[in-house]
Coordinates of C-alpha atoms and ligand atoms in Angstrom, one line a residue:
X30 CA 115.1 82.9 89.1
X31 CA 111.5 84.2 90.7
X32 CA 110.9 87.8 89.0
X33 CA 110.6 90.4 92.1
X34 CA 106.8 91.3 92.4
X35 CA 106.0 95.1 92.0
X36 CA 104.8 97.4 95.0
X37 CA 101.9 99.6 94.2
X38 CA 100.6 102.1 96.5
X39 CA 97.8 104.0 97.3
X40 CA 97.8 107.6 98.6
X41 CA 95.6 110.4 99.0
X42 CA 93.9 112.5 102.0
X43 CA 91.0 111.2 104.3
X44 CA 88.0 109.7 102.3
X45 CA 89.5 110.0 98.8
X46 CA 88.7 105.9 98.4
X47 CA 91.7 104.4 98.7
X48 CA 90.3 101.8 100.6
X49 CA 87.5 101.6 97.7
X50 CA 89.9 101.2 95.0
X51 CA 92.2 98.0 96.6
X52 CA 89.5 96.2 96.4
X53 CA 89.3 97.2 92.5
X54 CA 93.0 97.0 92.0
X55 CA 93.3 93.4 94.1
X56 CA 90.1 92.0 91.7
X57 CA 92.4 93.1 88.5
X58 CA 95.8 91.3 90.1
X59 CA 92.8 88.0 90.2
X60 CA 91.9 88.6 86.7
X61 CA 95.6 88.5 85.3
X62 CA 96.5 85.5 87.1
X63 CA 99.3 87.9 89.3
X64 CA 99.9 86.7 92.8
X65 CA 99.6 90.0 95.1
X66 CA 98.4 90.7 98.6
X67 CA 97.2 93.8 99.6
X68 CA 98.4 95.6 102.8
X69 CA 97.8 98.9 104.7
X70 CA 99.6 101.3 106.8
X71 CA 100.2 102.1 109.6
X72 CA 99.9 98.5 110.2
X73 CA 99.9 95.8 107.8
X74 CA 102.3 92.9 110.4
X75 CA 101.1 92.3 114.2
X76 CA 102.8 94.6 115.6
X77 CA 102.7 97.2 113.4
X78 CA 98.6 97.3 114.1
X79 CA 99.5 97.0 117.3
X80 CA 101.5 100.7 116.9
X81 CA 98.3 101.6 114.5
X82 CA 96.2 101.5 117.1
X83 CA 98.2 103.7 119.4
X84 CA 98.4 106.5 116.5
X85 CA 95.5 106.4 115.8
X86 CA 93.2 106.2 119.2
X87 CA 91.6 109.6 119.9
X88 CA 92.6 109.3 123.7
X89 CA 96.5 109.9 122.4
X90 CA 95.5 113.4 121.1
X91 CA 98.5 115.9 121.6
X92 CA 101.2 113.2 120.8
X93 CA 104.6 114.6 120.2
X94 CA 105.3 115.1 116.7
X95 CA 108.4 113.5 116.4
X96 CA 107.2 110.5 118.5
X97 CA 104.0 110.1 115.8
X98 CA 106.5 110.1 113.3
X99 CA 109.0 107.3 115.2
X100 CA 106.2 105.4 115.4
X101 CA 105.2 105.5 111.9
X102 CA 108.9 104.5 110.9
X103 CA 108.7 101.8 113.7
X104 CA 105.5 100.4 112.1
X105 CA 106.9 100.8 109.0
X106 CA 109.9 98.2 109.8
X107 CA 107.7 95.5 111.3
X108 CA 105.9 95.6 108.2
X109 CA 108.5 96.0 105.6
X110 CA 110.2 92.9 107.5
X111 CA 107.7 90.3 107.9
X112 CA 105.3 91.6 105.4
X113 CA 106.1 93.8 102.2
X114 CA 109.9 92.4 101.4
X115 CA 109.2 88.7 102.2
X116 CA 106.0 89.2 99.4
X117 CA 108.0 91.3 96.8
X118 CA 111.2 88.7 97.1
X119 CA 108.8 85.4 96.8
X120 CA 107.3 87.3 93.4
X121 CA 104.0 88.7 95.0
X122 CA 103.0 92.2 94.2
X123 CA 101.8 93.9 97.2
X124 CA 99.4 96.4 96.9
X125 CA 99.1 98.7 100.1
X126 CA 97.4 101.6 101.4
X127 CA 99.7 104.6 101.9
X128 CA 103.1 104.3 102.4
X129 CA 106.1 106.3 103.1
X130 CA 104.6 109.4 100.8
X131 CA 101.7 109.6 103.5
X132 CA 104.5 110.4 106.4
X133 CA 105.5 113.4 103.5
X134 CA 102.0 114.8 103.7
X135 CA 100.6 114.3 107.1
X136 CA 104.2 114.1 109.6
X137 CA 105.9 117.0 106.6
X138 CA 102.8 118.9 105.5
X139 CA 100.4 118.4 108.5
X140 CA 102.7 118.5 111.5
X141 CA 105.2 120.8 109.8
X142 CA 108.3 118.4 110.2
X143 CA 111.3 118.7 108.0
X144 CA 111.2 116.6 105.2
X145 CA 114.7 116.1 105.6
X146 CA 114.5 114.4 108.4
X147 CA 112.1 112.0 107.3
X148 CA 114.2 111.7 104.3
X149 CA 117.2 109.6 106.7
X150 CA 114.4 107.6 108.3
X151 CA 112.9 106.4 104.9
X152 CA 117.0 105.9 104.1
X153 CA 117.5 103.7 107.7
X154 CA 114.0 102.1 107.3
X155 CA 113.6 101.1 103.3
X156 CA 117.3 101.6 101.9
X157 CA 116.7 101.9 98.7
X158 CA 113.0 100.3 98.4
X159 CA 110.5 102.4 97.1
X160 CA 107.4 102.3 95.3
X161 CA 106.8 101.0 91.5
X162 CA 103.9 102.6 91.3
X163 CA 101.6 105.2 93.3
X164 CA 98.1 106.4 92.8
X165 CA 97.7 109.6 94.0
X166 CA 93.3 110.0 94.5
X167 CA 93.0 113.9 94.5
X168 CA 90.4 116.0 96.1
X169 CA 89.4 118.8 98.0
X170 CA 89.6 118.4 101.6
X171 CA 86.2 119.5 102.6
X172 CA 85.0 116.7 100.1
X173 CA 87.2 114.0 101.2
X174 CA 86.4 114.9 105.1
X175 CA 82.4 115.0 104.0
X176 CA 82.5 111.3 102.9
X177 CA 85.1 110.3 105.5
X178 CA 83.0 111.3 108.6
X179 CA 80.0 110.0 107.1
X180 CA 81.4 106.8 108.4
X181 CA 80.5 108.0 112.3
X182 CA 83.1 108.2 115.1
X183 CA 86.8 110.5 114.2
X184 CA 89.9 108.7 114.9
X185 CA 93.0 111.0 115.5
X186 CA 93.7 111.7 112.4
X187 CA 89.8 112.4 110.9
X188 CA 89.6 115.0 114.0
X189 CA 92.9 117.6 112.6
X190 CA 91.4 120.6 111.1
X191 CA 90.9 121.1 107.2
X192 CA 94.2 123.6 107.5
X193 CA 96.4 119.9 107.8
X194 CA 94.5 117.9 105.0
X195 CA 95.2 121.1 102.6
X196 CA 98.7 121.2 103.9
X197 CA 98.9 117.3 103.4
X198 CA 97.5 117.5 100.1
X199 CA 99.5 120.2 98.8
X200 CA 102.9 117.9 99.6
X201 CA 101.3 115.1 97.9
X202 CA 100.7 117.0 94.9
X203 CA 104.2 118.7 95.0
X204 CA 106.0 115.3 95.2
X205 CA 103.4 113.8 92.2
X206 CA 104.8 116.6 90.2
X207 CA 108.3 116.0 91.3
X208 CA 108.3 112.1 90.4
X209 CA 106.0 111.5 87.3
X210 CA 107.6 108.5 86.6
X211 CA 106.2 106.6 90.3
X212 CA 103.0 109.1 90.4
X213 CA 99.9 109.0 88.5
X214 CA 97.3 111.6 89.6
X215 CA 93.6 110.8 89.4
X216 CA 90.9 112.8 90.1
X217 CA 89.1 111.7 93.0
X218 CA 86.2 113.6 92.8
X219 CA 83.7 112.2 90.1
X220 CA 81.5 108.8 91.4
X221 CA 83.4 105.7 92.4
X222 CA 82.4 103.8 88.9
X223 CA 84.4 106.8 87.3
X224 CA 87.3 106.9 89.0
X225 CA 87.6 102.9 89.5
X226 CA 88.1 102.8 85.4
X227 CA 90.6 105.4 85.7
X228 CA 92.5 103.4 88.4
X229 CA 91.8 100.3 86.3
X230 CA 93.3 101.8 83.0
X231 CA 96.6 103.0 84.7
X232 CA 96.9 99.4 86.3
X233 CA 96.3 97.7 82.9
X234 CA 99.1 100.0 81.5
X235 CA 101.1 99.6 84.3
X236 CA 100.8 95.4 84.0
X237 CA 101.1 95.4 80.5
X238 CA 104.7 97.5 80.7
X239 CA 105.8 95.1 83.2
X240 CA 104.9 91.8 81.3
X241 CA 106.8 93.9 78.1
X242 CA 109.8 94.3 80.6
X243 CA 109.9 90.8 81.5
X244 CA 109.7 89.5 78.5
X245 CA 112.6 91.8 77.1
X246 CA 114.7 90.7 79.7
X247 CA 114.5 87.0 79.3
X248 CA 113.7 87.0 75.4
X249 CA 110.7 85.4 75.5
Ligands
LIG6 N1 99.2 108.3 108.4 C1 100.1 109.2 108.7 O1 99.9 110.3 109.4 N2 101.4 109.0 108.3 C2 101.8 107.8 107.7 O2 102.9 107.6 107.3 C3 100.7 106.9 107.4 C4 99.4 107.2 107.8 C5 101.0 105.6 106.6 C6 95.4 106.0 108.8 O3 94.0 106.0 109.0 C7 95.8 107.4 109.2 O4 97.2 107.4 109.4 C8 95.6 108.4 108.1 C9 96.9 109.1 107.8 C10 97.8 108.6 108.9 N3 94.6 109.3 108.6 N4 94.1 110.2 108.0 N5 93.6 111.0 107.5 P1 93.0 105.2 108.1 O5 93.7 104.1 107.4 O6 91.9 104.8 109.0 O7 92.5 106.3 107.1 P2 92.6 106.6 105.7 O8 93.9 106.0 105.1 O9 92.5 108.1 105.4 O10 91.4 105.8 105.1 P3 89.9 106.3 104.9 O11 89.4 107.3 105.7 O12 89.2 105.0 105.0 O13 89.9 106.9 103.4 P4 90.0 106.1 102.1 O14 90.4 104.7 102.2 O15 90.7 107.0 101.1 O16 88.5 106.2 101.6 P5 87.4 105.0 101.5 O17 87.2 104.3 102.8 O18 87.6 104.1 100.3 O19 86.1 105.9 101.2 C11 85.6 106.7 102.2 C12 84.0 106.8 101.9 O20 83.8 107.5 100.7 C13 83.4 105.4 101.8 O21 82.1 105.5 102.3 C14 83.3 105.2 100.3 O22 82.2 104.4 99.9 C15 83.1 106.7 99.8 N6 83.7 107.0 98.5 C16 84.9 106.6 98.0 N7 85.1 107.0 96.8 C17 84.0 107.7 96.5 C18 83.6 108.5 95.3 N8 84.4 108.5 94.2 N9 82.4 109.1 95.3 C19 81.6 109.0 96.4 N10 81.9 108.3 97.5 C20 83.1 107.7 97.5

């Protein structure tokens, strides 16, 4: 029987290197002989960046709420279905930036939805999937904007106001408290060789656990 691969995610505001840190995490999976591919979202499946490209293009400023967050679900879906589930079934860890906890923070915290609601959309969308494992990179907003916009033009998202990145952050660090058994909470702020051997300890524990796991299961 092929062992399910594990689903690791990245979350954290704008610029707080999660980008950075799947490449770090994807040259560990090498290392260790795992099979893994790494993923974003929105996006991740052709049509979901197809959707990605209408949430985030500057000229779609104003979009209704609700119809950001149908979107996110939609592209959510696509990828799930010809992406994310066909990897984790085939024993593939998939290793993705943001998921479902970003549509918390940004479409909960940021737009002021009720979380709730989002709550029967992850339900519909995922069932029961969820993360294994989530990296939460912390900072303050005004830092994670300053290295964000260093990168030249805003999309949609990099032009909202600090106000919705503190309100974003705050839900992500309300649902790390609320779930320390998914969560682990690094510190984003120190240089990028720093916080890569953080991210790069937590993934060696995590691997290590699941190798223990799989071995206690077969007896091996
Ligand atoms: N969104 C949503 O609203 N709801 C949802 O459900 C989902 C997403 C799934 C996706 O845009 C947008 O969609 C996102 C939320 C929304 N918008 N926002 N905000 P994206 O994928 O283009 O944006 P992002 O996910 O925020 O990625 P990012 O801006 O590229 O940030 P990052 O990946 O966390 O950071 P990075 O690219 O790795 O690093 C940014 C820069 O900082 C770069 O030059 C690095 O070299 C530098 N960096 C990174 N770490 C450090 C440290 N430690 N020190 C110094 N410099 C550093």
């Amino acid at each position: 029987m092929i062992e399910r691969g594990r689903f690791i995610t990245l979350e954290g505001i704008e610029g707080a290197g999660k980008s950075t840190h799947v490449s770090g995490l994807a040259a560990l999976l090498r290392d260790r002989g795992i099979p893994f591919v790494t993923t974003r979202e929105p996006g991740g499946a052709p049509i979901a960046e197809r959707i990605r490209a209408l949430l985030l293009d500057p000229g779609n400023a104003g979009m209704d709420a609700t119809a950001e967050l149908l979107l996110m679900f939609a592209a959510r879906s696509e990828h799930l279905a010809k992406t994310i589930r066909p990897a984790l079934d085939g024993g593939t860890w998939v290793v993705c930036d943001r998921f479902t906890d970003a549509t918390y923070a940004y479409q909960g915290g940021g737009r002021g939805l009720d979380a709730n609601r989002i709550g029967i959309l992850e339900t519909l969308v995922q069932g029961d999937l969820r993360p294994d494992l989530t990296l939460l990179l912390d900072l303050t907003p005004e830092l994670g904007l300053s290295r964000a916009r260093g990168r030249g033009d805003a999309d949609r998202f990099e032009s909202e106001t600090l106000r919705f990145f503190a309100a974003a952050r705050s839900v992500y660090l309300e649902r790390a408290r609320a779930r320390p058994e998914r969560y682990r909470l690094i510190d984003a702020t120190p240089p990028v060789a720093v916080v890569k051997e953080q991210v790069g300890k937590i993934a060696e524990a995590f691997i290590d656990s699941h190798w223990r796991s799989v071995k206690g299961e077969t007896g091996t």
